[in-house]
mmCIF file of C-alpha atoms and ligand atoms in Angstrom:
data_model
loop_
_atom_site.group_PDB
_atom_site.id
_atom_site.type_symbol
_atom_site.label_atom_id
_atom_site.label_comp_id
_atom_site.label_asym_id
_atom_site.label_seq_id
_atom_site.Cartn_x
_atom_site.Cartn_y
_atom_site.Cartn_z
ATOM 1 C CA MET A 1 0.000 0.000 0.000
ATOM 2 C CA PRO A 2 1.449 3.400 -0.901
ATOM 3 C CA VAL A 3 2.114 5.768 1.978
ATOM 4 C CA LYS A 4 -0.065 8.890 1.853
ATOM 5 C CA PRO A 5 1.262 11.127 4.616
ATOM 6 C CA ARG A 6 -0.876 14.071 3.521
ATOM 7 C CA GLY A 7 -3.989 12.100 2.616
ATOM 8 C CA ILE A 8 -5.593 12.480 -0.816
ATOM 9 C CA LEU A 9 -7.422 15.438 -2.324
ATOM 10 C CA VAL A 10 -9.530 14.872 -5.445
ATOM 11 C CA ALA A 11 -10.400 18.226 -7.017
ATOM 12 C CA GLY A 12 -12.571 18.750 -10.085
ATOM 13 C CA ASN A 13 -12.263 21.927 -12.131
ATOM 14 C CA TRP A 14 -15.317 22.428 -14.328
ATOM 15 C CA LYS A 15 -13.758 25.406 -16.125
ATOM 16 C CA MET A 16 -16.411 27.156 -18.302
ATOM 17 C CA ASN A 17 -18.760 24.157 -18.270
ATOM 18 C CA HIS A 18 -22.092 23.410 -16.584
ATOM 19 C CA GLY A 19 -24.758 26.054 -16.156
ATOM 20 C CA VAL A 20 -27.612 25.775 -13.661
ATOM 21 C CA GLN A 21 -29.422 22.826 -15.268
ATOM 22 C CA GLU A 22 -26.328 20.710 -15.808
ATOM 23 C CA THR A 23 -25.181 21.469 -12.270
ATOM 24 C CA GLU A 24 -28.491 20.201 -10.897
ATOM 25 C CA LEU A 25 -28.198 17.020 -12.926
ATOM 26 C CA PHE A 26 -24.605 16.485 -11.821
ATOM 27 C CA PHE A 27 -25.371 16.665 -8.105
ATOM 28 C CA HIS A 28 -28.500 14.585 -8.515
ATOM 29 C CA ASP A 29 -26.370 11.848 -10.108
ATOM 30 C CA LEU A 30 -23.545 12.274 -7.603
ATOM 31 C CA LYS A 31 -25.876 11.636 -4.673
ATOM 32 C CA LYS A 32 -27.751 8.836 -6.435
ATOM 33 C CA GLU A 33 -24.637 6.949 -7.530
ATOM 34 C CA TYR A 34 -22.570 7.477 -4.393
ATOM 35 C CA LEU A 35 -23.134 4.017 -2.946
ATOM 36 C CA THR A 36 -22.503 2.262 -6.245
ATOM 37 C CA PHE A 37 -18.950 3.527 -6.034
ATOM 38 C CA MET A 38 -18.162 3.967 -2.373
ATOM 39 C CA GLU A 39 -18.194 1.597 0.590
ATOM 40 C CA LEU A 40 -20.061 2.494 3.763
ATOM 41 C CA THR A 41 -16.825 2.492 5.756
ATOM 42 C CA ASP A 42 -15.389 5.170 3.441
ATOM 43 C CA SER A 43 -17.291 7.750 5.469
ATOM 44 C CA ALA A 44 -14.510 7.426 8.074
ATOM 45 C CA LEU A 45 -11.970 8.553 5.447
ATOM 46 C CA PHE A 46 -13.998 11.734 4.879
ATOM 47 C CA GLU A 47 -14.578 12.334 8.580
ATOM 48 C CA GLU A 48 -10.876 12.039 9.337
ATOM 49 C CA ASN A 49 -10.101 14.334 6.368
ATOM 50 C CA ARG A 50 -7.792 11.721 4.905
ATOM 51 C CA LEU A 51 -9.848 11.814 1.744
ATOM 52 C CA GLN A 52 -11.031 15.244 0.634
ATOM 53 C CA VAL A 53 -13.113 16.193 -2.366
ATOM 54 C CA CYS A 54 -13.346 19.616 -3.944
ATOM 55 C CA LEU A 55 -15.347 20.866 -6.921
ATOM 56 C CA ILE A 56 -14.579 24.102 -8.709
ATOM 57 C CA PRO A 57 -17.604 25.167 -10.779
ATOM 58 C CA PRO A 58 -18.196 28.517 -12.525
ATOM 59 C CA TYR A 59 -19.042 31.427 -10.185
ATOM 60 C CA LEU A 60 -22.631 31.400 -11.399
ATOM 61 C CA VAL A 61 -23.406 28.033 -9.823
ATOM 62 C CA LEU A 62 -21.324 28.277 -6.648
ATOM 63 C CA GLU A 63 -24.289 28.954 -4.400
ATOM 64 C CA ARG A 64 -26.505 26.450 -6.184
ATOM 65 C CA SER A 65 -23.809 23.776 -5.846
ATOM 66 C CA LYS A 66 -23.511 24.387 -2.122
ATOM 67 C CA ALA A 67 -27.268 24.202 -1.698
ATOM 68 C CA LEU A 68 -27.508 20.969 -3.705
ATOM 69 C CA LEU A 69 -24.848 19.386 -1.517
ATOM 70 C CA ARG A 70 -26.617 20.041 1.756
ATOM 71 C CA ASP A 71 -27.973 16.496 1.999
ATOM 72 C CA ALA A 72 -24.997 14.788 0.341
ATOM 73 C CA PRO A 73 -23.575 11.621 1.924
ATOM 74 C CA PHE A 74 -20.066 13.087 2.057
ATOM 75 C CA HIS A 75 -18.424 16.474 2.281
ATOM 76 C CA VAL A 76 -17.503 18.270 -0.930
ATOM 77 C CA THR A 77 -15.739 21.608 -0.726
ATOM 78 C CA ILE A 78 -17.016 24.055 -3.310
ATOM 79 C CA ALA A 79 -14.265 26.349 -4.590
ATOM 80 C CA ALA A 80 -14.032 29.330 -6.946
ATOM 81 C CA GLN A 81 -11.933 29.341 -10.113
ATOM 82 C CA ASN A 82 -10.200 32.644 -9.304
ATOM 83 C CA ALA A 83 -10.398 35.710 -7.069
ATOM 84 C CA HIS A 84 -8.782 39.142 -6.980
ATOM 85 C CA TRP A 85 -6.180 40.314 -4.468
ATOM 86 C CA GLU A 86 -8.141 43.472 -3.661
ATOM 87 C CA THR A 87 -11.267 43.166 -1.567
ATOM 88 C CA LYS A 88 -13.286 45.550 -3.776
ATOM 89 C CA GLY A 89 -12.926 48.237 -6.429
ATOM 90 C CA ALA A 90 -12.889 49.014 -10.140
ATOM 91 C CA TYR A 91 -11.879 45.588 -11.498
ATOM 92 C CA THR A 92 -14.564 44.676 -14.031
ATOM 93 C CA GLY A 93 -15.096 40.948 -14.389
ATOM 94 C CA GLU A 94 -13.337 40.062 -11.151
ATOM 95 C CA ILE A 95 -14.634 38.588 -7.889
ATOM 96 C CA SER A 96 -13.238 39.317 -4.440
ATOM 97 C CA GLY A 97 -12.567 37.249 -1.337
ATOM 98 C CA PRO A 98 -15.273 38.900 0.792
ATOM 99 C CA MET A 99 -17.869 38.241 -1.955
ATOM 100 C CA LEU A 100 -16.995 34.552 -1.912
ATOM 101 C CA ARG A 101 -16.948 34.380 1.858
ATOM 102 C CA GLU A 102 -20.432 35.905 1.956
ATOM 103 C CA ILE A 103 -21.779 32.835 0.134
ATOM 104 C CA GLY A 104 -19.672 30.428 2.197
ATOM 105 C CA VAL A 105 -16.932 29.711 -0.342
ATOM 106 C CA THR A 106 -13.537 29.477 1.360
ATOM 107 C CA THR A 107 -11.323 27.783 -1.244
ATOM 108 C CA VAL A 108 -10.003 29.384 -4.440
ATOM 109 C CA LEU A 109 -8.057 28.047 -7.420
ATOM 110 C CA ILE A 110 -5.302 30.422 -8.495
ATOM 111 C CA GLY A 111 -2.968 30.564 -11.489
ATOM 112 C CA HIS A 112 -4.541 27.890 -13.669
ATOM 113 C CA SER A 113 -2.600 27.615 -16.920
ATOM 114 C CA GLU A 114 -5.658 28.763 -18.897
ATOM 115 C CA ARG A 115 -5.662 32.004 -16.858
ATOM 116 C CA ARG A 116 -1.957 32.369 -17.631
ATOM 117 C CA GLN A 117 -2.294 31.438 -21.315
ATOM 118 C CA TYR A 118 -5.437 33.379 -22.295
ATOM 119 C CA PHE A 119 -5.886 36.090 -19.677
ATOM 120 C CA GLY A 120 -2.406 37.424 -19.036
ATOM 121 C CA GLU A 121 -1.953 35.973 -15.569
ATOM 122 C CA THR A 122 1.733 36.021 -14.567
ATOM 123 C CA ASP A 123 3.778 34.589 -11.699
ATOM 124 C CA GLN A 124 3.588 38.029 -10.107
ATOM 125 C CA THR A 125 -0.221 38.293 -10.232
ATOM 126 C CA VAL A 126 -0.580 34.666 -9.143
ATOM 127 C CA LYS A 127 1.594 35.333 -6.117
ATOM 128 C CA ARG A 128 -0.307 38.499 -5.308
ATOM 129 C CA ARG A 129 -3.685 36.779 -5.479
ATOM 130 C CA ALA A 130 -2.475 33.793 -3.448
ATOM 131 C CA GLU A 131 -0.857 35.851 -0.698
ATOM 132 C CA SER A 132 -3.857 38.135 -0.311
ATOM 133 C CA LEU A 133 -6.387 35.277 -0.227
ATOM 134 C CA LEU A 134 -4.353 33.245 2.265
ATOM 135 C CA GLU A 135 -4.147 36.316 4.452
ATOM 136 C CA GLN A 136 -7.928 36.661 4.180
ATOM 137 C CA GLY A 137 -8.280 33.110 5.508
ATOM 138 C CA PHE A 138 -8.910 31.219 2.255
ATOM 139 C CA GLN A 139 -7.540 27.874 1.223
ATOM 140 C CA VAL A 140 -5.662 28.385 -2.049
ATOM 141 C CA ILE A 141 -4.947 25.771 -4.706
ATOM 142 C CA LEU A 142 -2.117 27.303 -6.711
ATOM 143 C CA CYS A 143 -1.406 25.836 -10.149
ATOM 144 C CA LEU A 144 1.927 25.791 -11.913
ATOM 145 C CA GLY A 145 3.666 23.722 -14.578
ATOM 146 C CA GLU A 146 5.681 23.962 -17.763
ATOM 147 C CA THR A 147 4.348 24.412 -21.319
ATOM 148 C CA ARG A 148 4.867 21.901 -24.117
ATOM 149 C CA GLU A 149 7.641 24.044 -25.616
ATOM 150 C CA GLN A 150 9.434 24.293 -22.303
ATOM 151 C CA TYR A 151 9.027 20.564 -21.750
ATOM 152 C CA GLU A 152 10.350 19.699 -25.208
ATOM 153 C CA SER A 153 13.365 21.959 -24.761
ATOM 154 C CA LYS A 154 14.039 20.275 -21.381
ATOM 155 C CA LYS A 155 13.405 23.424 -19.388
ATOM 156 C CA THR A 156 10.976 21.891 -16.866
ATOM 157 C CA ALA A 157 13.312 22.221 -13.858
ATOM 158 C CA GLU A 158 14.223 25.791 -14.764
ATOM 159 C CA VAL A 159 10.573 26.799 -15.236
ATOM 160 C CA LEU A 160 9.372 25.177 -12.014
ATOM 161 C CA SER A 161 12.202 26.807 -10.114
ATOM 162 C CA ARG A 162 11.234 30.238 -11.481
ATOM 163 C CA GLN A 163 7.527 29.680 -10.820
ATOM 164 C CA VAL A 164 8.231 28.686 -7.215
ATOM 165 C CA GLN A 165 10.552 31.648 -6.733
ATOM 166 C CA ASP A 166 8.403 34.316 -8.388
ATOM 167 C CA GLY A 167 4.908 32.896 -8.273
ATOM 168 C CA THR A 168 4.322 31.329 -4.858
ATOM 169 C CA PRO A 169 3.896 32.958 -1.438
ATOM 170 C CA GLU A 170 7.055 34.043 0.383
ATOM 171 C CA ALA A 171 6.058 32.093 3.463
ATOM 172 C CA HIS A 172 4.456 28.693 3.745
ATOM 173 C CA HIS A 173 0.839 28.696 4.824
ATOM 174 C CA PRO A 174 -1.052 25.632 6.095
ATOM 175 C CA HIS A 175 -3.966 26.464 3.772
ATOM 176 C CA LEU A 176 -1.881 26.424 0.616
ATOM 177 C CA VAL A 177 -2.122 23.491 -1.814
ATOM 178 C CA ILE A 178 0.006 23.262 -4.968
ATOM 179 C CA ALA A 179 -1.204 21.706 -8.216
ATOM 180 C CA TYR A 180 1.487 20.637 -10.675
ATOM 181 C CA GLU A 181 -0.112 20.680 -14.110
ATOM 182 C CA PRO A 182 2.189 20.235 -17.096
ATOM 183 C CA VAL A 183 0.408 22.328 -19.744
ATOM 184 C CA TRP A 184 1.152 19.744 -22.444
ATOM 185 C CA ALA A 185 -0.982 17.266 -20.502
ATOM 186 C CA ILE A 186 -4.030 19.473 -19.927
ATOM 187 C CA GLY A 187 -7.004 18.481 -22.065
ATOM 188 C CA THR A 188 -4.736 16.650 -24.490
ATOM 189 C CA GLY A 189 -5.255 13.060 -23.406
ATOM 190 C CA ILE A 190 -1.499 12.837 -22.889
ATOM 191 C CA THR A 191 -0.797 12.264 -19.203
ATOM 192 C CA ALA A 192 2.556 12.536 -17.521
ATOM 193 C CA THR A 193 3.693 9.035 -16.600
ATOM 194 C CA PRO A 194 3.634 8.263 -12.871
ATOM 195 C CA ALA A 195 7.461 8.451 -12.977
ATOM 196 C CA GLN A 196 7.365 11.920 -14.606
ATOM 197 C CA ALA A 197 4.827 13.161 -12.080
ATOM 198 C CA GLU A 198 6.891 11.795 -9.213
ATOM 199 C CA GLU A 199 10.042 13.428 -10.557
ATOM 200 C CA ALA A 200 8.378 16.837 -10.890
ATOM 201 C CA HIS A 201 6.727 16.594 -7.465
ATOM 202 C CA THR A 202 10.011 15.606 -5.834
ATOM 203 C CA LEU A 203 11.718 18.565 -7.475
ATOM 204 C CA LEU A 204 8.934 20.913 -6.361
ATOM 205 C CA ARG A 205 9.229 19.703 -2.783
ATOM 206 C CA GLN A 206 12.988 20.346 -2.911
ATOM 207 C CA LEU A 207 12.348 23.847 -4.237
ATOM 208 C CA PHE A 208 9.825 24.498 -1.447
ATOM 209 C CA GLN A 209 12.313 23.187 1.066
ATOM 210 C CA LYS A 210 14.778 25.844 -0.087
ATOM 211 C CA ARG A 211 12.079 28.492 0.037
ATOM 212 C CA TRP A 212 10.270 27.616 3.273
ATOM 213 C CA GLY A 213 12.401 25.024 5.109
ATOM 214 C CA LYS A 214 12.101 21.255 5.395
ATOM 215 C CA GLU A 215 9.188 21.049 7.800
ATOM 216 C CA SER A 216 6.887 23.265 5.731
ATOM 217 C CA ALA A 217 7.898 21.583 2.472
ATOM 218 C CA GLU A 218 6.944 18.202 3.926
ATOM 219 C CA LYS A 219 3.509 19.502 4.853
ATOM 220 C CA VAL A 220 2.406 21.032 1.561
ATOM 221 C CA SER A 221 0.105 18.882 -0.561
ATOM 222 C CA ILE A 222 1.070 18.707 -4.228
ATOM 223 C CA LEU A 223 -1.649 17.560 -6.628
ATOM 224 C CA TYR A 224 -1.078 16.314 -10.169
ATOM 225 C CA GLY A 225 -3.262 17.577 -12.995
ATOM 226 C CA GLY A 226 -3.430 16.939 -16.736
ATOM 227 C CA SER A 227 -5.653 14.342 -18.455
ATOM 228 C CA VAL A 228 -6.332 12.397 -15.268
ATOM 229 C CA VAL A 229 -9.005 9.743 -15.945
ATOM 230 C CA PRO A 230 -10.237 6.671 -14.060
ATOM 231 C CA GLU A 231 -7.857 4.525 -16.141
ATOM 232 C CA ASN A 232 -4.665 6.276 -14.977
ATOM 233 C CA VAL A 233 -5.554 7.704 -11.563
ATOM 234 C CA ASP A 234 -4.456 4.688 -9.491
ATOM 235 C CA ALA A 235 -0.993 4.648 -11.013
ATOM 236 C CA LEU A 236 -0.592 8.404 -10.488
ATOM 237 C CA LEU A 237 -1.745 8.248 -6.881
ATOM 238 C CA THR A 238 0.636 5.413 -6.104
ATOM 239 C CA SER A 239 3.566 7.771 -5.640
ATOM 240 C CA SER A 240 4.006 9.045 -2.077
ATOM 241 C CA GLN A 241 4.792 12.428 -3.664
ATOM 242 C CA VAL A 242 1.381 12.760 -5.362
ATOM 243 C CA ASP A 243 -1.108 13.985 -2.769
ATOM 244 C CA GLY A 244 -4.137 14.071 -5.013
ATOM 245 C CA VAL A 245 -5.349 15.070 -8.454
ATOM 246 C CA LEU A 246 -6.785 18.153 -10.123
ATOM 247 C CA VAL A 247 -9.117 16.985 -12.855
ATOM 248 C CA GLY A 248 -10.813 18.863 -15.680
ATOM 249 C CA GLY A 249 -12.717 16.803 -18.262
ATOM 250 C CA ALA A 250 -13.179 13.761 -16.026
ATOM 251 C CA SER A 251 -14.907 15.841 -13.336
ATOM 252 C CA LEU A 252 -17.838 16.838 -15.553
ATOM 253 C CA LYS A 253 -19.786 13.596 -15.194
ATOM 254 C CA ALA A 254 -20.770 12.444 -11.718
ATOM 255 C CA LYS A 255 -20.002 8.774 -12.381
ATOM 256 C CA THR A 256 -16.527 9.453 -13.729
ATOM 257 C CA PHE A 257 -15.772 11.852 -10.913
ATOM 258 C CA LEU A 258 -17.000 9.278 -8.388
ATOM 259 C CA SER A 259 -14.697 6.659 -9.826
ATOM 260 C CA LEU A 260 -11.757 9.010 -9.209
ATOM 261 C CA ILE A 261 -12.878 9.491 -5.605
ATOM 262 C CA GLN A 262 -13.300 5.727 -5.349
ATOM 263 C CA ALA A 263 -9.691 5.283 -6.458
ATOM 264 C CA GLY A 264 -8.571 7.636 -3.686
ATOM 265 C CA ALA A 265 -10.564 5.640 -1.133
ATOM 266 C CA ARG A 266 -9.173 2.351 -2.432
ATOM 267 C CA ILE A 267 -5.643 3.555 -1.826
ATOM 268 C CA LEU A 268 -6.405 4.866 1.659
ATOM 269 C CA ARG A 269 -8.518 1.939 2.911
HETATM 270 P P1 LIG B 1 -7.932 17.960 -17.873
HETATM 271 O O1 LIG B 1 -7.739 19.387 -17.162
HETATM 272 O O2 LIG B 1 -8.116 16.949 -16.761
HETATM 273 O O3 LIG B 1 -9.170 18.099 -18.713
HETATM 274 O O4 LIG B 1 -6.697 17.687 -18.649
HETATM 275 C C1 LIG B 1 -6.957 19.505 -16.011
HETATM 276 C C2 LIG B 1 -6.959 20.930 -15.538
HETATM 277 O O5 LIG B 1 -6.905 21.847 -16.356
HETATM 278 O O6 LIG B 1 -7.015 21.182 -14.316
#
């Protein structure tokens, strides 16, 4: 059995998918199918926080998702896909921490590669958002990872080192989670091999050790993301360095998402 010192977090990022109707269907299915996938004793894994589940839907259905989960058989954290570093002001199209807190959302995804690629997010803005939200009491899932070009020109180590240096908080925070997502693996069907994921995660932990010290680096959860599906999740989660998965496409259907959660439970049982 693989050792999971930091437990397992299964996070699903819906991106710009699922409006109100599809969200209702998703949670209906999730609740209905729960026991087809999970064992009764798995509830202990959730209660002890060894297995955690997070869903990251569009802003528009955050409240609806929370309401639909009220009678769910297990706890799912509902998180936002981004939030600004300022608490209010003239920032059209942005959402602030206090707005999210008002509806009970306390986890935020920051620095997803699609934000970096299409919306000009940089290491500097990622760091700024993350530091401000952590200070405001949020849990932050901060994404980083190299592009295909950088990967092909063997610059992964250099890029990760720069992203850690310039794009992560100066100090470790217990509510910070890192998601390593090689951009060449996102939505492409090409997954990093378990060995590649382990290598990158080990390097990241070394970089965090330099930045924050050994004790903090050992505590931070590092998720893997990029074309995770039920067929490859077990192998990826086998590494003691992989503390969970951040999933896009495979989180859109309740049954597929449940089979990823089931894989997490199987490893922890
Ligand atoms: P994917 O997306 O699982 O569809 O590759 C992962 C992500 O972008 O977080």
